[in-house]
CSV table of C-alpha atoms and ligand atoms in Angstrom, one decimal:
chain,number,residue,atom,x,y,z
A,1,MET,CA,0.0,0.0,0.0
A,2,ASP,CA,1.1,3.6,-0.7
A,3,MET,CA,2.9,5.3,2.2
A,4,HIS,CA,1.0,8.5,1.5
A,5,PHE,CA,-2.2,6.6,2.4
A,6,LEU,CA,-0.9,4.1,4.9
A,7,LEU,CA,0.7,6.5,7.4
A,8,PRO,CA,-2.4,8.8,7.7
A,9,THR,CA,-4.6,5.7,8.0
A,10,ILE,CA,-2.5,4.4,10.9
A,11,SER,CA,-2.3,7.8,12.6
A,12,THR,CA,-6.1,8.4,12.2
A,13,SER,CA,-6.8,4.9,13.7
A,14,PHE,CA,-4.8,6.0,16.8
A,15,ILE,CA,-7.0,9.1,17.2
A,16,VAL,CA,-10.1,6.9,17.0
A,17,ILE,CA,-8.6,4.4,19.5
A,18,SER,CA,-7.6,7.2,21.8
A,19,ALA,CA,-11.2,8.7,21.8
A,20,VAL,CA,-12.7,5.3,22.5
A,21,LEU,CA,-10.3,4.8,25.4
A,22,VAL,CA,-11.2,8.2,26.9
A,23,GLY,CA,-14.9,7.4,26.5
A,24,VAL,CA,-14.5,4.0,28.2
A,25,GLY,CA,-12.4,5.7,31.0
A,26,TRP,CA,-15.2,8.2,31.6
A,27,VAL,CA,-17.8,5.4,31.9
A,28,LEU,CA,-15.4,3.6,34.4
A,29,ILE,CA,-15.1,6.6,36.7
A,30,VAL,CA,-18.8,7.2,36.6
A,31,ARG,CA,-19.1,3.6,37.9
A,32,GLY,CA,-16.6,4.4,40.6
A,33,LYS,CA,-13.7,2.3,39.2
A,34,LYS,CA,-10.8,4.6,39.9
A,35,GLU,CA,-7.8,2.4,39.1
A,36,ALA,CA,-9.4,1.2,35.8
A,37,HIS,CA,-10.2,4.9,35.0
A,38,GLN,CA,-6.6,5.9,35.6
A,39,SER,CA,-5.2,3.0,33.4
A,40,MET,CA,-7.7,3.7,30.6
A,41,MET,CA,-6.9,7.4,30.5
A,42,VAL,CA,-3.2,6.8,30.5
A,43,ALA,CA,-3.7,4.3,27.6
A,44,GLY,CA,-5.8,7.0,25.8
A,45,ALA,CA,-2.9,9.5,26.3
A,46,VAL,CA,-0.4,7.0,25.0
A,47,ALA,CA,-2.6,6.3,21.9
A,48,ALA,CA,-2.7,10.1,21.3
A,49,LEU,CA,1.0,10.3,21.7
A,50,LEU,CA,1.5,7.6,19.1
A,51,PHE,CA,-0.7,9.5,16.8
A,52,PHE,CA,1.4,12.6,17.3
A,53,ILE,CA,4.7,10.8,16.7
A,54,ILE,CA,3.5,9.2,13.5
A,55,TYR,CA,1.9,12.5,12.3
A,56,MET,CA,5.1,14.6,13.1
A,57,SER,CA,7.4,12.0,11.4
A,58,ARG,CA,5.2,12.1,8.3
A,59,THR,CA,5.2,15.9,8.4
A,60,ILE,CA,8.9,16.1,8.7
A,61,PHE,CA,10.0,13.2,6.4
A,62,VAL,CA,7.2,13.0,3.8
A,63,GLY,CA,5.1,16.2,3.9
A,64,ASN,CA,1.4,16.9,4.3
A,65,THR,CA,-1.4,16.3,1.8
A,66,ALA,CA,-3.0,19.3,0.2
A,67,TRP,CA,-6.7,19.6,-0.8
A,68,GLY,CA,-7.4,17.5,-3.8
A,69,GLY,CA,-11.1,18.4,-4.4
A,70,ASP,CA,-12.9,21.2,-6.1
A,71,PRO,CA,-10.8,24.4,-5.8
A,72,GLU,CA,-14.0,26.4,-4.9
A,73,MET,CA,-14.4,24.2,-1.8
A,74,GLU,CA,-10.8,24.6,-0.8
A,75,ILE,CA,-11.3,27.7,1.5
A,76,PHE,CA,-14.0,25.8,3.5
A,77,TYR,CA,-11.6,22.9,3.9
A,78,ARG,CA,-8.8,25.1,5.1
A,79,ILE,CA,-11.1,26.9,7.7
A,80,PHE,CA,-12.2,23.4,8.9
A,81,LEU,CA,-8.6,22.1,9.0
A,82,ILE,CA,-7.5,25.1,11.1
A,83,PHE,CA,-10.5,24.6,13.4
A,84,HIS,CA,-9.4,21.0,13.8
A,85,ILE,CA,-5.8,21.9,14.5
A,86,ILE,CA,-6.9,24.4,17.2
A,87,LEU,CA,-9.1,21.7,18.8
A,88,ALA,CA,-6.3,19.1,18.7
A,89,THR,CA,-3.8,21.6,20.2
A,90,ALA,CA,-6.3,22.4,23.0
A,91,ALA,CA,-6.9,18.7,23.6
A,92,ALA,CA,-3.2,18.1,24.1
A,93,VAL,CA,-2.8,21.1,26.5
A,94,PHE,CA,-6.0,20.2,28.5
A,95,GLY,CA,-5.1,16.4,28.3
A,96,ILE,CA,-1.7,17.0,30.0
A,97,SER,CA,-3.2,19.3,32.6
A,98,THR,CA,-6.0,16.9,33.4
A,99,LEU,CA,-3.5,14.0,33.8
A,100,VAL,CA,-1.3,16.1,36.1
A,101,LEU,CA,-4.4,17.1,38.2
A,102,GLY,CA,-5.3,13.4,38.4
A,103,PHE,CA,-1.8,12.3,39.5
A,104,LYS,CA,-1.6,15.2,42.0
A,105,LYS,CA,-4.9,13.9,43.5
A,106,LYS,CA,-6.6,17.3,42.9
A,107,PHE,CA,-9.8,15.5,42.1
A,108,ALA,CA,-12.4,18.2,42.5
A,109,THR,CA,-10.6,20.4,39.8
A,110,HIS,CA,-9.7,17.2,37.9
A,111,ARG,CA,-13.3,16.2,37.7
A,112,ARG,CA,-14.3,19.6,36.2
A,113,TRP,CA,-11.4,19.8,33.8
A,114,GLY,CA,-11.8,16.1,32.9
A,115,ARG,CA,-15.3,16.6,31.6
A,116,PHE,CA,-14.2,19.6,29.4
A,117,THR,CA,-11.0,17.8,28.3
A,118,SER,CA,-13.0,14.7,27.2
A,119,MET,CA,-15.4,16.8,25.2
A,120,ILE,CA,-12.6,18.6,23.4
A,121,TRP,CA,-10.8,15.2,22.9
A,122,PHE,CA,-13.9,13.8,21.2
A,123,SER,CA,-14.4,16.9,19.1
A,124,SER,CA,-10.8,16.8,18.0
A,125,ALA,CA,-11.0,13.1,17.1
A,126,LEU,CA,-14.3,13.6,15.2
A,127,THR,CA,-13.0,16.6,13.2
A,128,GLY,CA,-9.7,14.6,12.6
A,129,VAL,CA,-11.6,11.7,11.1
A,130,ILE,CA,-13.6,14.1,8.9
A,131,VAL,CA,-10.3,15.7,7.6
A,132,TYR,CA,-9.0,12.1,6.8
A,133,VAL,CA,-12.3,11.2,5.0
A,134,LEU,CA,-12.2,14.4,2.9
A,135,LEU,CA,-8.4,14.1,2.0
A,136,TYR,CA,-8.1,10.4,1.4
A,137,LEU,CA,-11.5,8.9,0.8
A,138,LEU,CA,-13.8,11.5,-0.7
A,139,TYR,CA,-11.3,13.7,-2.6
A,140,PRO,CA,-8.1,11.7,-2.9
A,141,GLY,CA,-5.3,12.9,-5.2
A,142,GLY,CA,-4.1,16.0,-3.3
A,143,HIS,CA,-0.3,16.4,-3.6
A,144,THR,CA,1.9,15.9,-0.7
A,145,ARG,CA,3.6,19.2,0.1
A,146,PRO,CA,5.6,20.8,2.9
A,147,VAL,CA,3.4,21.5,6.0
A,148,TRP,CA,2.7,25.2,5.7
A,149,GLU,CA,1.8,24.9,2.0
A,150,ALA,CA,-0.7,22.1,2.8
A,151,ILE,CA,-2.3,24.0,5.6
A,152,LEU,CA,-2.3,27.7,4.5
A,153,GLY,CA,-1.6,27.4,0.8
A,154,VAL,CA,1.4,29.8,1.0
B,1,HEM,C1,-6.5,12.8,30.1
B,1,HEM,C2,-6.7,12.0,31.1
B,1,HEM,C3,-8.0,12.0,31.9
B,1,HEM,C4,-9.3,12.4,31.6
B,1,HEM,C5,-9.7,13.0,30.3
B,1,HEM,C6,-10.1,12.2,32.8
B,1,HEM,C7,-11.4,12.5,32.9
B,1,HEM,C8,-12.2,12.5,34.0
B,1,HEM,C9,-13.6,12.8,34.1
B,1,HEM,C10,-14.4,13.3,32.9
B,1,HEM,C11,-13.9,12.7,35.4
B,1,HEM,C12,-15.3,13.0,36.0
B,1,HEM,C13,-16.4,11.9,35.7
B,1,HEM,C14,-17.7,12.5,36.0
B,1,HEM,O1,-18.0,12.8,37.2
B,1,HEM,O2,-18.6,12.7,35.1
B,1,HEM,C15,-12.8,12.2,36.1
B,1,HEM,C16,-12.8,11.9,37.5
B,1,HEM,C17,-11.8,11.3,38.2
B,1,HEM,N1,-10.5,11.0,37.7
B,1,HEM,FE1,-9.9,11.3,35.7
B,1,HEM,N2,-9.3,11.6,33.8
B,1,HEM,C18,-8.0,11.5,33.3
B,1,HEM,C19,-6.9,11.0,34.0
B,1,HEM,C20,-7.0,10.6,35.3
B,1,HEM,C21,-5.8,10.1,36.0
B,1,HEM,C22,-4.4,9.9,35.5
B,1,HEM,C23,-6.3,9.8,37.3
B,1,HEM,C24,-5.5,9.2,38.5
B,1,HEM,C25,-4.2,9.4,38.7
B,1,HEM,C26,-7.7,10.1,37.4
B,1,HEM,C27,-8.5,10.0,38.5
B,1,HEM,C28,-9.8,10.4,38.6
B,1,HEM,C29,-10.6,10.3,39.8
B,1,HEM,C30,-10.2,9.7,41.2
B,1,HEM,C31,-11.8,10.9,39.5
B,1,HEM,C32,-13.0,11.0,40.5
B,1,HEM,C33,-13.0,12.3,41.1
B,1,HEM,C34,-14.1,12.6,42.1
B,1,HEM,O3,-14.6,11.6,42.6
B,1,HEM,O4,-14.4,13.7,42.3
B,1,HEM,N3,-8.1,10.6,36.2
B,1,HEM,N4,-11.8,12.0,35.3
């Protein structure tokens, strides 16, 4: 299989796995299973980290894929992509903070942040899957270019 398709498919799978693990981790804490919640959330963070490592390696060594569909739709795609990038960055920052709050046993704050973090995490995963579907399934054929060109077109 082509590397330009295989690597994004693997990294997107890790986003989906990570969101599922966070969802299961939430259900576990609602049921009072604290240790299982902790392990599940750490596994979710590891899956997100694996996504990030694969994504960054691809960005550095191969490049990013540009929009391959109708040029008139490109501006909407770019706005959506930037929205997704903002969500994913927020998910990483809130994710690390929520983990730290958990390990420091600041559970009242952790609980509030945890709900918000999980919602951002899910939104980031969903928008990430939509970007994948647009770039590789619905409108394949976009060229692989250096990162800034693929995101901003400059
Ligand atoms: C990114 C990672 C994490 C996320 C997104 C997360 C998310 C959450 C959420 C959403 C809740 C509240 C559940 C609810 O009441 O609806 C919660 C509670 C809790 N979490 Fe986490 N969690 C994470 C990591 C951890 C870790 C690493 C620990 C332990 C070291 C931990 C320990 C707890 C405990 C003990 C509670 C219950 C707090 C209470 O009873 O007030 N969590 N977490």
